[in-house]
XYZ file of C-alpha atoms in Angstrom:
472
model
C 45.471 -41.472 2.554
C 42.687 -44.086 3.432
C 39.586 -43.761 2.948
C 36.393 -46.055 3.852
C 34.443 -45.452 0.940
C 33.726 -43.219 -2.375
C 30.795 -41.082 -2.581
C 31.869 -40.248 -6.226
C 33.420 -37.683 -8.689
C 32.093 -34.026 -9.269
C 33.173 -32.391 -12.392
C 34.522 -28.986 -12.103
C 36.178 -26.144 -13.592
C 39.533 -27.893 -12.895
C 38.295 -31.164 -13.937
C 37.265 -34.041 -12.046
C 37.568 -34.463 -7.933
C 37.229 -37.402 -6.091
C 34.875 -37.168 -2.996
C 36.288 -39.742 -0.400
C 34.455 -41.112 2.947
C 37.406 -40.499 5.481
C 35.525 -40.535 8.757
C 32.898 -43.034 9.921
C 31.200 -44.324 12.944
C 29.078 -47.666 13.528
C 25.463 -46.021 14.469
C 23.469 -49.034 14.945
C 22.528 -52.417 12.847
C 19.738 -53.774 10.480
C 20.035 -57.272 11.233
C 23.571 -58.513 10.978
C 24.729 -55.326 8.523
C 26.389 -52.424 10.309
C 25.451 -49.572 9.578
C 27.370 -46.389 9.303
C 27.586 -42.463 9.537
C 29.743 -40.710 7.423
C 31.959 -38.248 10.183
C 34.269 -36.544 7.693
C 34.548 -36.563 3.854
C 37.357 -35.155 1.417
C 37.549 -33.814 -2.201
C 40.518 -34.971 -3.789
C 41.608 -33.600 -7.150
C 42.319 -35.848 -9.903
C 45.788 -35.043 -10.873
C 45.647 -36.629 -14.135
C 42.616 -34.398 -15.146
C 44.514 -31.152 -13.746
C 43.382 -28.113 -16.354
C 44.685 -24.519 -15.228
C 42.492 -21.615 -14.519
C 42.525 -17.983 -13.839
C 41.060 -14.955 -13.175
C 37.128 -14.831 -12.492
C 37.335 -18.915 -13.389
C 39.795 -19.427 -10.527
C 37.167 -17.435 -8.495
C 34.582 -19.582 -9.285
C 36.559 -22.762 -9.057
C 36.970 -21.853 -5.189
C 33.358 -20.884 -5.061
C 32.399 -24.140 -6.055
C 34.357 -25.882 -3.498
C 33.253 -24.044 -1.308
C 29.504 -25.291 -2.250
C 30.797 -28.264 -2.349
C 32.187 -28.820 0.738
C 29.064 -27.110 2.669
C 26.797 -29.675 1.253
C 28.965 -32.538 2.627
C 29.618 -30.925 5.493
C 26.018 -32.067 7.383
C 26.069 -34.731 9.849
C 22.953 -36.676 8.150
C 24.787 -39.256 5.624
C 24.760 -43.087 6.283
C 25.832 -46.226 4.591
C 26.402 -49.897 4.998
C 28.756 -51.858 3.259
C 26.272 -55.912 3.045
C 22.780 -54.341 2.693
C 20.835 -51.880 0.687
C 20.150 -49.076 3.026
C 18.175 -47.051 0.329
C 15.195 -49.673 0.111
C 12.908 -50.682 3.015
C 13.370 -53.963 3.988
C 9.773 -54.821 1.971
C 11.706 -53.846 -1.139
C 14.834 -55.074 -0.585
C 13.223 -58.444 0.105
C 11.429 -58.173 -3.812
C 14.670 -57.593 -5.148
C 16.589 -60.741 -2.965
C 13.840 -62.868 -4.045
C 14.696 -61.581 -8.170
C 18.554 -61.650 -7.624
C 21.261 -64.646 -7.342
C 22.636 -64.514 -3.955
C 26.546 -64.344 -5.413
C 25.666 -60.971 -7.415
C 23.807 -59.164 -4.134
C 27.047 -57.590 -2.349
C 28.686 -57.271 -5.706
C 26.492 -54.861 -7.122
C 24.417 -53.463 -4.266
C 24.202 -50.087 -6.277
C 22.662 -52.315 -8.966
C 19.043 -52.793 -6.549
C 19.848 -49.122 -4.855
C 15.976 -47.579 -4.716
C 17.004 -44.836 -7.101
C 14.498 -42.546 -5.203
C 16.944 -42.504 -2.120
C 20.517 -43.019 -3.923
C 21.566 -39.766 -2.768
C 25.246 -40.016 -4.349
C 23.583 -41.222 -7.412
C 24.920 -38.025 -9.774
C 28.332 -38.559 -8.223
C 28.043 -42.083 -8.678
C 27.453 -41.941 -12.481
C 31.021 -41.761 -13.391
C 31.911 -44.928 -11.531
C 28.771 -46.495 -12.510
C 29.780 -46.022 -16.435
C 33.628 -46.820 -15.395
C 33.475 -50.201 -13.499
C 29.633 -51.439 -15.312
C 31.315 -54.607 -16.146
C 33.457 -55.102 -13.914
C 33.098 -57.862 -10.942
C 34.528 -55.226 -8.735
C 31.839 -52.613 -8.943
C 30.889 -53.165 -5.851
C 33.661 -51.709 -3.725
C 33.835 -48.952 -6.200
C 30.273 -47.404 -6.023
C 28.628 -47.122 -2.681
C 24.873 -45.816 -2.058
C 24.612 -43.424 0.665
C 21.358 -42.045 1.908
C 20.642 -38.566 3.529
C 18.315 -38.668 6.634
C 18.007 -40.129 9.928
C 19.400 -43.174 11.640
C 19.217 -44.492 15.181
C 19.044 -47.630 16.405
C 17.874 -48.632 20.311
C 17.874 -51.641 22.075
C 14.550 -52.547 23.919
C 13.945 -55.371 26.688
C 10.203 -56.085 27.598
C 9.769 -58.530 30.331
C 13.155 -59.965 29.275
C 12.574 -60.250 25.686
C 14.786 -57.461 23.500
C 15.168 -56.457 20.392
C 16.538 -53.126 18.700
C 14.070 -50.243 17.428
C 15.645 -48.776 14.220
C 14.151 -45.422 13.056
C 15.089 -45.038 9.510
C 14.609 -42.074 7.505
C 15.338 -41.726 3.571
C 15.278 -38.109 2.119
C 14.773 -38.226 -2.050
C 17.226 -36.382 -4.002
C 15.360 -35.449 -7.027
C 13.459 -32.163 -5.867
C 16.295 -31.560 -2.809
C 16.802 -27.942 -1.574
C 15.326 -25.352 1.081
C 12.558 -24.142 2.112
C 11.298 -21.454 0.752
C 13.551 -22.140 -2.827
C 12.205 -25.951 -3.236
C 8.081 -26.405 -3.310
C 5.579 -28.528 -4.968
C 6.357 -30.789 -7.564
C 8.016 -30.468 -10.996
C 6.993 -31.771 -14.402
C 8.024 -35.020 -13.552
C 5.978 -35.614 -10.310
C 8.705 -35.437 -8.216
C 8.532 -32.898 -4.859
C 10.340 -31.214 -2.064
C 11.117 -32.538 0.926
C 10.081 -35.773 0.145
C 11.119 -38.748 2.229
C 10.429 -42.534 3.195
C 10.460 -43.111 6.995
C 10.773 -46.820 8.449
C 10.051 -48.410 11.844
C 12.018 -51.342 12.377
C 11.434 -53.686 15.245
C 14.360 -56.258 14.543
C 14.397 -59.645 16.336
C 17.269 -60.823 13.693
C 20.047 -58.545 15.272
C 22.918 -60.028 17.040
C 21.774 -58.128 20.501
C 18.325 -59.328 20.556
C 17.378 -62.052 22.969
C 14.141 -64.279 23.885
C 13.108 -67.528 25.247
C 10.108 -67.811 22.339
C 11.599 -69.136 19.227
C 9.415 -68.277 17.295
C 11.005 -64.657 17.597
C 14.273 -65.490 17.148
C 15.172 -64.008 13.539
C 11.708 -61.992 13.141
C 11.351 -58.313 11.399
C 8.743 -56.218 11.250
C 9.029 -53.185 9.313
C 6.602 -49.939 8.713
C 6.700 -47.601 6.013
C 5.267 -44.117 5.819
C 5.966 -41.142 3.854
C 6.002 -37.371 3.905
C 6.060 -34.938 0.837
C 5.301 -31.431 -0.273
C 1.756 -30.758 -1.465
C 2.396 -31.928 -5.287
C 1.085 -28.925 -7.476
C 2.660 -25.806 -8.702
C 3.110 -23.337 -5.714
C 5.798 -20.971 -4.341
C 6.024 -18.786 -1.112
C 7.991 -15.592 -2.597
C 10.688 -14.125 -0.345
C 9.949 -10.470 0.129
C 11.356 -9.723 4.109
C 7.837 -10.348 5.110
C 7.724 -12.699 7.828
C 4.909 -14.559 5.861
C 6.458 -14.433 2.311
C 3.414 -14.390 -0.409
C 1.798 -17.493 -1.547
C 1.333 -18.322 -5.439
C -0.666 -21.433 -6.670
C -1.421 -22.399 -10.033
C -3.783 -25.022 -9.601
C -4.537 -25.678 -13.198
C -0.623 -26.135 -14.056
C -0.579 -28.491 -11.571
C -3.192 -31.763 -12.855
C -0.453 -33.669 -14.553
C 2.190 -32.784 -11.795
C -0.302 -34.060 -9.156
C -1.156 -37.036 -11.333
C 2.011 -38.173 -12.038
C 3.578 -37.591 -8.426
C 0.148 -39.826 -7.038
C 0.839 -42.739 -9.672
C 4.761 -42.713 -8.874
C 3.571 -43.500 -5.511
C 0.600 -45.926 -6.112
C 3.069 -48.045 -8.101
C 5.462 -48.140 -5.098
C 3.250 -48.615 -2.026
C -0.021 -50.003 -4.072
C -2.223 -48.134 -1.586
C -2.547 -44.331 -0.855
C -3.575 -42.258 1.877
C -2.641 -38.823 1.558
C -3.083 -36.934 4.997
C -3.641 -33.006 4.506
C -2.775 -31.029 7.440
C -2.574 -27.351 6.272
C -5.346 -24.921 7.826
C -9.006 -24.666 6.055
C -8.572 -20.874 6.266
C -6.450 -17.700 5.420
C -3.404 -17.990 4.369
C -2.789 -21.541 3.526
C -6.266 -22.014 2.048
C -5.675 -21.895 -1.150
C -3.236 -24.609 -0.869
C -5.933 -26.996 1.081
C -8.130 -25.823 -1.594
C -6.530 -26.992 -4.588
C -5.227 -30.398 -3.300
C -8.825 -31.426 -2.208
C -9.850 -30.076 -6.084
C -7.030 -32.103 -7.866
C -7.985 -35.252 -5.157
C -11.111 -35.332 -5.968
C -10.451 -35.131 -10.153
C -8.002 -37.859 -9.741
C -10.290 -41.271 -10.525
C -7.827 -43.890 -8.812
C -9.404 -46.347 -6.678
C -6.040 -46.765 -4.862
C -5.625 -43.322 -3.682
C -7.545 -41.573 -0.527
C -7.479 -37.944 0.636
C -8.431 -36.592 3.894
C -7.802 -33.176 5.385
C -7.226 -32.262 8.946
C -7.025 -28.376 9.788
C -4.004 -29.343 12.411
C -3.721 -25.897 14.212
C -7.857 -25.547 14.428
C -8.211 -28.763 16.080
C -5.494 -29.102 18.300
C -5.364 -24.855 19.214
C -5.205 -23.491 23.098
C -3.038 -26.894 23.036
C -5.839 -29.585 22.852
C -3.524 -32.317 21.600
C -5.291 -34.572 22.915
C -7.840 -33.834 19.733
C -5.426 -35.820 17.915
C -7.271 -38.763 18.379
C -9.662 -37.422 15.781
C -7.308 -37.868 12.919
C -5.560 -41.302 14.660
C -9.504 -42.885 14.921
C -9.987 -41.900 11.568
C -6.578 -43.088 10.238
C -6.547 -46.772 12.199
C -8.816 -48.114 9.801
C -6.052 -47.826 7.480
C -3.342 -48.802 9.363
C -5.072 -52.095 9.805
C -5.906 -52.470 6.283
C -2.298 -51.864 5.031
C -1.003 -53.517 7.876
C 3.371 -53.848 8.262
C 5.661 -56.130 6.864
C 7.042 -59.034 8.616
C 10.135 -61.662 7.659
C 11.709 -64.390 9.868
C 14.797 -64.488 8.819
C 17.066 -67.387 8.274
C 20.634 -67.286 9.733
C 21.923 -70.033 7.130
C 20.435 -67.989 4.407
C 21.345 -64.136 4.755
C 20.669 -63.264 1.664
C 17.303 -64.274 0.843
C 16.379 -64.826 4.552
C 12.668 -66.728 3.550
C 9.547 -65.576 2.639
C 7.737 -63.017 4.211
C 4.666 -63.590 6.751
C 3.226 -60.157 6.147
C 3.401 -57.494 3.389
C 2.364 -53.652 3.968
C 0.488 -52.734 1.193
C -0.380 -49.822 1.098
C 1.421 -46.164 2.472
C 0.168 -43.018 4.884
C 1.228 -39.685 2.890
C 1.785 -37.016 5.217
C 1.953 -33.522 4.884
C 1.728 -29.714 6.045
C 2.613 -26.916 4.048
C 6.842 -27.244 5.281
C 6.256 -31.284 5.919
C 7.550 -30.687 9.282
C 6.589 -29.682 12.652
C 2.790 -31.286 12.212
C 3.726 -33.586 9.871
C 6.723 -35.034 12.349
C 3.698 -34.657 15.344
C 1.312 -37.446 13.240
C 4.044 -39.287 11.438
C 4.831 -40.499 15.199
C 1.421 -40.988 16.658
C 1.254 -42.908 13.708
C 4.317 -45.040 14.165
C 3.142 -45.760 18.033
C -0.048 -47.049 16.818
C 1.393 -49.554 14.550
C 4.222 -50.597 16.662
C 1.480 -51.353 19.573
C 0.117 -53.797 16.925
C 3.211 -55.712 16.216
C 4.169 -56.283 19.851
C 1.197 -57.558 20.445
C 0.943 -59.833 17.125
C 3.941 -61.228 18.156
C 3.337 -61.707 22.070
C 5.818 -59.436 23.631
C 2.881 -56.962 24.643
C -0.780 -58.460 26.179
C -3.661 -57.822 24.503
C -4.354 -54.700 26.738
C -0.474 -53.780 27.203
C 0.632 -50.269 25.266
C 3.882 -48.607 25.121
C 2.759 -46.246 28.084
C 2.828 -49.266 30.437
C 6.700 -49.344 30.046
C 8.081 -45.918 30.535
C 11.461 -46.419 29.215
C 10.483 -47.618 26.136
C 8.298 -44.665 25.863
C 10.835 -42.223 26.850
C 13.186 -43.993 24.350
C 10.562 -43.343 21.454
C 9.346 -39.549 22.110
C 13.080 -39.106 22.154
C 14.130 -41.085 19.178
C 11.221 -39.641 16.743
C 11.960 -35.810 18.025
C 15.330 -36.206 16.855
C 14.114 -37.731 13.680
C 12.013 -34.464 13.777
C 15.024 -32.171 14.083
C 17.052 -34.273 11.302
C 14.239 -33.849 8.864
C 13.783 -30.401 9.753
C 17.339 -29.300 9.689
C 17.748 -30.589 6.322
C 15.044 -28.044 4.862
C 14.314 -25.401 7.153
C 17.801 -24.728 8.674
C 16.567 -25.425 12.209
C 15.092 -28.140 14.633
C 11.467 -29.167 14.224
C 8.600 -27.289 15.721
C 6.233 -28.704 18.389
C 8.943 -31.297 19.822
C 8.270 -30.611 23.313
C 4.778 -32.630 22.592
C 7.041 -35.191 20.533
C 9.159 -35.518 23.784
C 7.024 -35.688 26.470
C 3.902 -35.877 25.231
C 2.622 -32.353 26.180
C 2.983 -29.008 24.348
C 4.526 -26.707 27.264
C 5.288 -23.326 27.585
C 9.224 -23.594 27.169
C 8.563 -25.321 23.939
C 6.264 -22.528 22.353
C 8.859 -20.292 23.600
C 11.422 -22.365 21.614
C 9.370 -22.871 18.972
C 9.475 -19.074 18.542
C 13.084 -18.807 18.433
C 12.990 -21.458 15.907
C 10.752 -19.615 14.039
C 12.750 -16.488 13.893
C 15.565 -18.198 12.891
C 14.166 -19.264 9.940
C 13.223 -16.142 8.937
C 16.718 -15.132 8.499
C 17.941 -17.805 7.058
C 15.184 -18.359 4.661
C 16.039 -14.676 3.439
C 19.255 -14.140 4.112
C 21.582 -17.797 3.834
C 19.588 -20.422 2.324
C 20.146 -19.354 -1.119
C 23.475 -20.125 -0.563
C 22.160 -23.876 0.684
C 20.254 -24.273 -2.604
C 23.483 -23.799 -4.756
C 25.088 -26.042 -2.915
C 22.773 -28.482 -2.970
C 22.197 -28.019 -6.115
C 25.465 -28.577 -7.354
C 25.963 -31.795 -5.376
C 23.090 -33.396 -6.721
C 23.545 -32.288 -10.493
């Protein structure tokens, strides 16, 4: 058969299987580097490593592929062949700048962010089978879970492509209501590094400035579970009961806030649970362990989302955006020009981001998704008009295709993200879409809603065993 790639081998009761890429599409570029989505997969059995099995192990042998084969079976897996699609383009940058040029394709697994190596347990077999060979390359190939789209833009004749990147972590993976908070090594659910690319250096983009021709400008945010010890018990209640153990939960939080200061340098860490009832406890304890936690690097503010913006007064966003732009500024975006003679190392950047916005709710979804792309539009007003392609009093709402393009673009981000955990698309698109929370999209919303009900008691067990098993 052929096969475009290898995610890697999985070890089971049979012995050893080889998981092949069989399917893939181009979805977009980063620059020069396609970029692709895996469209079909197969698991191959080793026939060397053939053991036989019976009874209640047979059973379980077909249970497992079963598992298996319903983790791959999700549309949200990418890859690229030239260019490390697990680090932002910040970090890949670090890493050209430390690595010979001849050694970058050869080994891209080598500088894989191991936070977003999502084949990484599958990997490990090749990894230890081909570590010194020159060849390791086409053997091992990091693929990300996520989101990825990428859009060409024109603005007054100038385009470039948008890329909306999103990078889900592997090492606290599962569903909703089985995967919360962090573990004992900092690590938490539903955690994931989104990217907003605005990509002079791809082969579509045009302009009559040269001083574009070859430019990047990438933003980095990130979304994550409230990082202490907490749990939502299913019980068929529609609101399953809360548990928080706040004092279990200092060196979790601790650990999971200086994993992140020592990637993005600066943290902001956005609260957006409500100040009352049932999620208090949780808005409770993270302000407590905030507060406890002497860093001068890390920030905390909370927002009670569904109090400020109830009886649909979005437009109270701007509360949290005014508050939040100082920030934004501060960190500011990174920003390469790019050398066509020199893919590899490219040149040295103009800009650096350096510091990160940490989102979250209590699912990191629906209102996380909502600020994560107010957010997004704030910065990328900045860069176009850094660079000249917007006036000084220009904003995306002046070109409505462009806007259009974007509510679209982060809503299905939304639903990719939310999908992944929940079961279902995102809450609160409708305002992601258009702008406006509408009826038909409360009504959705409640459909939504329902459906995870049932398949938060009912099927996603069966989701967190096969995750589980995927990832090791």
């Amino acid at each position: 058969m052929s096969a475009h790639g290898i995610m890697g081998v999985i070890n089971l009761l049979r012995g050893s299987y080889l998981v092949l890429i069989t399917g893939r599409e181009v979805v977009g570029t980063i620059g020069p580097s396609p970029v692709y989505k895996i469209t079909e997969t197969r698991v191959v059995k080793v026939a060397a490593d053939s053991r036989v099995v019976s009874g209640m192990d047979a059973f379980d042998e077909a249970t497992y592929l079963r598992l298996v084969h319903k983790a791959l079976s999700v549309k949200s897996f990418y890859f690229s062949y030239d260019m490390d699609l697990t680090s932002s383009l910040e970090r890949q940058q670090q890493k050209m700048q430390n690595t010979p040029a001849s050694m970058l394709s050869a080994s891209l697994y080598k500088n894989a962010n191991d936070e977003f190596f999502y084949n990484k347990f599958l990997s490990e077999p090749l990894i230890d089978a081909v570590a010194d060979s020159s060849n390791a390359g086409v053997f091992v190939l990091p693929v990300i879970n996520g989101f990825f789209e990428c859009q060409k833009v024109v603005i007054r004749g100038t385009s470039f492509n948008y890329v909306l990147v999103t990078r889900r972590g592997y090492k606290r993976q599962g569903t909703r209501y089985f995967s919360r908070g962090a573990d004992e090594d900092g690590n938490v659910s539903n955690y994931a590094e989104t990217e907003q690319i605005v990509d002079f250096a791809a082969p579509s983009s045009s302009s009559t400035d040269r001083e574009l021709e070859g430019l990047q400008m990438a933003y980095v945010q990130v979304r994550g579970s409230i990082p202490i010890v907490w749990a939502q018990i299913i019980n068929m209640n529609y609101v399953p009961t809360l548990k928080v153990d706040i004092d279990a939960s200092r060196e979790r939080f601790a650990k999971h806030m200086s994993k992140m200061i020592d990637m993005y340098s600066e943290v902001v860490a956005v609260n957006l649970v409500n100040k009352v009832k049932y999620e208090k406890p949780m808005g409770d304890g993270f302000a407590r362990l905030s507060q406890g936690f002497n860093n001068p690097c890390y920030h905390y503010t909370h927002f009670d989302f569904h109090k400020e913006c109830s009886k649909m007064r979005w437009d109270r966003l701007s509360i949290l955006m005014d508050e939040l732009a100082e920030y934004n500024a501060r960190f500011g975006y990174f920003k390469i020009k790019r050398d066509p003679k020199d893919r590899a190392h490219g040149g040295e950047p103009l800009h650096l981001q350096v510091g990160v916005i940490r989102t979250n709710c209590m699912d990191c979804l629906d209102r996380t998704n909502v600020v994560q792309s107010e957010l997004a539009r704030m910065l990328l007003t900045q860069q176009l008009r850094d660079v000249g392609v917007f006036s000084s009093t220009d904003v995306i709402g002046n070109f409505p295709a462009m806007q259009s393009m974007l509510n679209n673009l982060w809503a299905d981000n939304a639903d990719a993200v939310s999908c992944a955990y929940s079961g279902t698309g995102a809450l609160k698109t409708d305002f992601t879409r258009t702008g406006k929370r509408t009826k038909a999209g409360a009504l959705q919303d409640g459909r939504n809603s329902v459906e995870r009900y049932i398949r938060g008691n009912f099927f996603d067990g069966d989701r967190q065993d096969a995750t589980d098993l995927l990832l090791g």
